[in-house]
Amino acid sequence: MPFWRRLVVLGAVLFVTLVVARLVDRRMARRDLPAAAITRYRVLRRSAITVIVFVGILSALLVIPQVRAVAAGILASSAVVGIVVGFAAQRTLGNFVAGLLIAFTQPIRLGDYVEIDGLWGVVEEIGLTYTFIRVTDNDRLVIPNDRIASDTIRNSSIRGQRKLAQVTVQVPLDRDLEAVRGLLHEAAEDERAEVAVTALEDKAQLTLSVWADDEPSAERLESELRLRAHRRLREAGVFA
């Protein structure tokens, strides 16, 4: 095959590669998705585009005999090359694999509020090898993905639906606080309720805590607990 034809084939393969990469990128692009889905899609999009471009360029270069001869030599010594590349790119490959693990296991997601090295910030971008976190002073932390996958990170955005309903009651210091604790526990009508003395100043302050299924339920429960606690303490003579 004449050299100019090989160049035409090379150009055609590169063009098809770019078109396929563009189509796949558009196809995988999604908006208005939950944070978990957005995180997976972004990492998968970048991984897919990288693979498509790499395979396309490699296929195009193999059209040239000189490149094909070099490739054959490389394949013949693939074991040695694999070891060399493995050592040279160990950190990069580790970051890439860690990025995929983060996308699927999702210890952090886009938009999560996290703490790392004593700094709080919002996860702004999760790349193939690095994650970008915008801290409170608007600076960016650029962190290798393998560090995020191996270190302990506090994520304040991943919480359960359960919400703690808490009510604070103040009583005179001359009252029997142990008896008041028992009265508040009765008012809670929940064996798992906790009552703690949280302050001793002009008056004694006691806090009644009960778990609710979710935040709206906790708000309703707090209102009910105030009414029950007030009624029970008045019946017992704690409030004059």
mmCIF file with all atom_site columns, N, CA and C in Angstrom, residues 9-21 48-64 67:
data_model
loop_
_atom_site.group_PDB
_atom_site.id
_atom_site.type_symbol
_atom_site.label_atom_id
_atom_site.label_alt_id
_atom_site.label_comp_id
_atom_site.label_asym_id
_atom_site.label_entity_id
_atom_site.label_seq_id
_atom_site.pdbx_PDB_ins_code
_atom_site.Cartn_x
_atom_site.Cartn_y
_atom_site.Cartn_z
_atom_site.occupancy
_atom_site.B_iso_or_equiv
_atom_site.pdbx_formal_charge
_atom_site.auth_seq_id
_atom_site.auth_comp_id
_atom_site.auth_asym_id
_atom_site.auth_atom_id
_atom_site.pdbx_PDB_model_num
ATOM 1  N N  . VAL A 1 9  ? -5.636  6.349  5.553  1.00 0.00 ? 9  VAL A N  1
ATOM 2  C CA . VAL A 1 9  ? -6.261  5.400  6.485  1.00 0.00 ? 9  VAL A CA 1
ATOM 3  C C  . VAL A 1 9  ? -6.042  5.850  7.922  1.00 0.00 ? 9  VAL A C  1
ATOM 4  N N  . LEU A 1 10 ? -4.812  6.304  8.213  1.00 0.00 ? 10 LEU A N  1
ATOM 5  C CA . LEU A 1 10 ? -4.520  6.786  9.569  1.00 0.00 ? 10 LEU A CA 1
ATOM 6  C C  . LEU A 1 10 ? -5.435  7.943  9.934  1.00 0.00 ? 10 LEU A C  1
ATOM 7  N N  . GLY A 1 11 ? -5.564  8.907  9.012  1.00 0.00 ? 11 GLY A N  1
ATOM 8  C CA . GLY A 1 11 ? -6.444  10.046 9.275  1.00 0.00 ? 11 GLY A CA 1
ATOM 9  C C  . GLY A 1 11 ? -7.894  9.635  9.445  1.00 0.00 ? 11 GLY A C  1
ATOM 10 N N  . ALA A 1 12 ? -8.340  8.671  8.612  1.00 0.00 ? 12 ALA A N  1
ATOM 11 C CA . ALA A 1 12 ? -9.723  8.208  8.703  1.00 0.00 ? 12 ALA A CA 1
ATOM 12 C C  . ALA A 1 12 ? -9.984  7.522  10.039 1.00 0.00 ? 12 ALA A C  1
ATOM 13 N N  . VAL A 1 13 ? -9.031  6.692  10.481 1.00 0.00 ? 13 VAL A N  1
ATOM 14 C CA . VAL A 1 13 ? -9.199  5.996  11.762 1.00 0.00 ? 13 VAL A CA 1
ATOM 15 C C  . VAL A 1 13 ? -9.243  6.998  12.915 1.00 0.00 ? 13 VAL A C  1
ATOM 16 N N  . LEU A 1 14 ? -8.353  7.999  12.867 1.00 0.00 ? 14 LEU A N  1
ATOM 17 C CA . LEU A 1 14 ? -8.364  9.014  13.920 1.00 0.00 ? 14 LEU A CA 1
ATOM 18 C C  . LEU A 1 14 ? -9.677  9.796  13.914 1.00 0.00 ? 14 LEU A C  1
ATOM 19 N N  . PHE A 1 15 ? -10.175 10.109 12.714 1.00 0.00 ? 15 PHE A N  1
ATOM 20 C CA . PHE A 1 15 ? -11.443 10.843 12.612 1.00 0.00 ? 15 PHE A CA 1
ATOM 21 C C  . PHE A 1 15 ? -12.588 10.025 13.190 1.00 0.00 ? 15 PHE A C  1
ATOM 22 N N  . VAL A 1 16 ? -12.655 8.731  12.817 1.00 0.00 ? 16 VAL A N  1
ATOM 23 C CA . VAL A 1 16 ? -13.711 7.861  13.352 1.00 0.00 ? 16 VAL A CA 1
ATOM 24 C C  . VAL A 1 16 ? -13.592 7.740  14.868 1.00 0.00 ? 16 VAL A C  1
ATOM 25 N N  . THR A 1 17 ? -12.352 7.666  15.347 1.00 0.00 ? 17 THR A N  1
ATOM 26 C CA . THR A 1 17 ? -12.143 7.570  16.801 1.00 0.00 ? 17 THR A CA 1
ATOM 27 C C  . THR A 1 17 ? -12.698 8.787  17.517 1.00 0.00 ? 17 THR A C  1
ATOM 28 N N  . LEU A 1 18 ? -12.413 9.983  16.991 1.00 0.00 ? 18 LEU A N  1
ATOM 29 C CA . LEU A 1 18 ? -12.908 11.211 17.612 1.00 0.00 ? 18 LEU A CA 1
ATOM 30 C C  . LEU A 1 18 ? -14.423 11.281 17.548 1.00 0.00 ? 18 LEU A C  1
ATOM 31 N N  . VAL A 1 19 ? -15.007 10.851 16.418 1.00 0.00 ? 19 VAL A N  1
ATOM 32 C CA . VAL A 1 19 ? -16.470 10.869 16.290 1.00 0.00 ? 19 VAL A CA 1
ATOM 33 C C  . VAL A 1 19 ? -17.107 9.911  17.290 1.00 0.00 ? 19 VAL A C  1
ATOM 34 N N  . VAL A 1 20 ? -16.560 8.698  17.390 1.00 0.00 ? 20 VAL A N  1
ATOM 35 C CA . VAL A 1 20 ? -17.100 7.719  18.339 1.00 0.00 ? 20 VAL A CA 1
ATOM 36 C C  . VAL A 1 20 ? -16.961 8.224  19.772 1.00 0.00 ? 20 VAL A C  1
ATOM 37 N N  . ALA A 1 21 ? -15.808 8.801  20.085 1.00 0.00 ? 21 ALA A N  1
ATOM 38 C CA . ALA A 1 21 ? -15.595 9.323  21.436 1.00 0.00 ? 21 ALA A CA 1
ATOM 39 C C  . ALA A 1 21 ? -16.598 10.427 21.750 1.00 0.00 ? 21 ALA A C  1
ATOM 40 N N  . ALA A 1 48 ? -14.265 5.698  29.730 1.00 0.00 ? 48 ALA A N  1
ATOM 41 C CA . ALA A 1 48 ? -14.650 5.211  28.408 1.00 0.00 ? 48 ALA A CA 1
ATOM 42 C C  . ALA A 1 48 ? -13.987 6.016  27.303 1.00 0.00 ? 48 ALA A C  1
ATOM 43 N N  . ILE A 1 49 ? -13.972 7.334  27.446 1.00 0.00 ? 49 ILE A N  1
ATOM 44 C CA . ILE A 1 49 ? -13.359 8.183  26.416 1.00 0.00 ? 49 ILE A CA 1
ATOM 45 C C  . ILE A 1 49 ? -11.865 7.911  26.322 1.00 0.00 ? 49 ILE A C  1
ATOM 46 N N  . THR A 1 50 ? -11.214 7.739  27.484 1.00 0.00 ? 50 THR A N  1
ATOM 47 C CA . THR A 1 50 ? -9.774  7.459  27.481 1.00 0.00 ? 50 THR A CA 1
ATOM 48 C C  . THR A 1 50 ? -9.472  6.150  26.759 1.00 0.00 ? 50 THR A C  1
ATOM 49 N N  . VAL A 1 51 ? -10.253 5.115  27.013 1.00 0.00 ? 51 VAL A N  1
ATOM 50 C CA . VAL A 1 51 ? -10.037 3.821  26.369 1.00 0.00 ? 51 VAL A CA 1
ATOM 51 C C  . VAL A 1 51 ? -10.273 3.921  24.868 1.00 0.00 ? 51 VAL A C  1
ATOM 52 N N  . ILE A 1 52 ? -11.354 4.598  24.458 1.00 0.00 ? 52 ILE A N  1
ATOM 53 C CA . ILE A 1 52 ? -11.669 4.723  23.032 1.00 0.00 ? 52 ILE A CA 1
ATOM 54 C C  . ILE A 1 52 ? -10.558 5.462  22.292 1.00 0.00 ? 52 ILE A C  1
ATOM 55 N N  . VAL A 1 53 ? -10.103 6.573  22.849 1.00 0.00 ? 53 VAL A N  1
ATOM 56 C CA . VAL A 1 53 ? -9.049  7.357  22.196 1.00 0.00 ? 53 VAL A CA 1
ATOM 57 C C  . VAL A 1 53 ? -7.746  6.560  22.136 1.00 0.00 ? 53 VAL A C  1
ATOM 58 N N  . PHE A 1 54 ? -7.423  5.866  23.217 1.00 0.00 ? 54 PHE A N  1
ATOM 59 C CA . PHE A 1 54 ? -6.186  5.078  23.236 1.00 0.00 ? 54 PHE A CA 1
ATOM 60 C C  . PHE A 1 54 ? -6.220  3.980  22.179 1.00 0.00 ? 54 PHE A C  1
ATOM 61 N N  . VAL A 1 55 ? -7.316  3.220  22.116 1.00 0.00 ? 55 VAL A N  1
ATOM 62 C CA . VAL A 1 55 ? -7.431  2.135  21.134 1.00 0.00 ? 55 VAL A CA 1
ATOM 63 C C  . VAL A 1 55 ? -7.432  2.695  19.717 1.00 0.00 ? 55 VAL A C  1
ATOM 64 N N  . GLY A 1 56 ? -8.111  3.817  19.495 1.00 0.00 ? 56 GLY A N  1
ATOM 65 C CA . GLY A 1 56 ? -8.165  4.419  18.170 1.00 0.00 ? 56 GLY A CA 1
ATOM 66 C C  . GLY A 1 56 ? -6.807  4.873  17.688 1.00 0.00 ? 56 GLY A C  1
ATOM 67 N N  . ILE A 1 57 ? -6.066  5.564  18.554 1.00 0.00 ? 57 ILE A N  1
ATOM 68 C CA . ILE A 1 57 ? -4.731  6.031  18.164 1.00 0.00 ? 57 ILE A CA 1
ATOM 69 C C  . ILE A 1 57 ? -3.796  4.855  17.911 1.00 0.00 ? 57 ILE A C  1
ATOM 70 N N  . LEU A 1 58 ? -3.865  3.836  18.764 1.00 0.00 ? 58 LEU A N  1
ATOM 71 C CA . LEU A 1 58 ? -3.021  2.655  18.574 1.00 0.00 ? 58 LEU A CA 1
ATOM 72 C C  . LEU A 1 58 ? -3.343  1.958  17.251 1.00 0.00 ? 58 LEU A C  1
ATOM 73 N N  . SER A 1 59 ? -4.657  1.826  16.955 1.00 0.00 ? 59 SER A N  1
ATOM 74 C CA . SER A 1 59 ? -5.051  1.189  15.696 1.00 0.00 ? 59 SER A CA 1
ATOM 75 C C  . SER A 1 59 ? -4.586  2.000  14.497 1.00 0.00 ? 59 SER A C  1
ATOM 76 N N  . ALA A 1 60 ? -4.669  3.323  14.586 1.00 0.00 ? 60 ALA A N  1
ATOM 77 C CA . ALA A 1 60 ? -4.240  4.175  13.479 1.00 0.00 ? 60 ALA A CA 1
ATOM 78 C C  . ALA A 1 60 ? -2.737  4.073  13.253 1.00 0.00 ? 60 ALA A C  1
ATOM 79 N N  . LEU A 1 61 ? -1.952  4.050  14.315 1.00 0.00 ? 61 LEU A N  1
ATOM 80 C CA . LEU A 1 61 ? -0.502  3.993  14.171 1.00 0.00 ? 61 LEU A CA 1
ATOM 81 C C  . LEU A 1 61 ? -0.024  2.657  13.613 1.00 0.00 ? 61 LEU A C  1
ATOM 82 N N  . LEU A 1 62 ? -0.793  1.596  13.893 1.00 0.00 ? 62 LEU A N  1
ATOM 83 C CA . LEU A 1 62 ? -0.382  0.280  13.396 1.00 0.00 ? 62 LEU A CA 1
ATOM 84 C C  . LEU A 1 62 ? -0.488  0.173  11.885 1.00 0.00 ? 62 LEU A C  1
ATOM 85 N N  . VAL A 1 63 ? -1.158  1.137  11.232 1.00 0.00 ? 63 VAL A N  1
ATOM 86 C CA . VAL A 1 63 ? -1.229  1.137  9.773  1.00 0.00 ? 63 VAL A CA 1
ATOM 87 C C  . VAL A 1 63 ? 0.153   1.395  9.170  1.00 0.00 ? 63 VAL A C  1
ATOM 88 N N  . ILE A 1 64 ? 0.993   2.138  9.870  1.00 0.00 ? 64 ILE A N  1
ATOM 89 C CA . ILE A 1 64 ? 2.334   2.470  9.378  1.00 0.00 ? 64 ILE A CA 1
ATOM 90 C C  . ILE A 1 64 ? 3.261   1.290  9.661  1.00 0.00 ? 64 ILE A C  1
ATOM 91 N N  . VAL A 1 67 ? 5.839   1.614  12.525 1.00 0.00 ? 67 VAL A N  1
ATOM 92 C CA . VAL A 1 67 ? 5.235   1.547  13.863 1.00 0.00 ? 67 VAL A CA 1
ATOM 93 C C  . VAL A 1 67 ? 4.841   0.120  14.182 1.00 0.00 ? 67 VAL A C  1
#
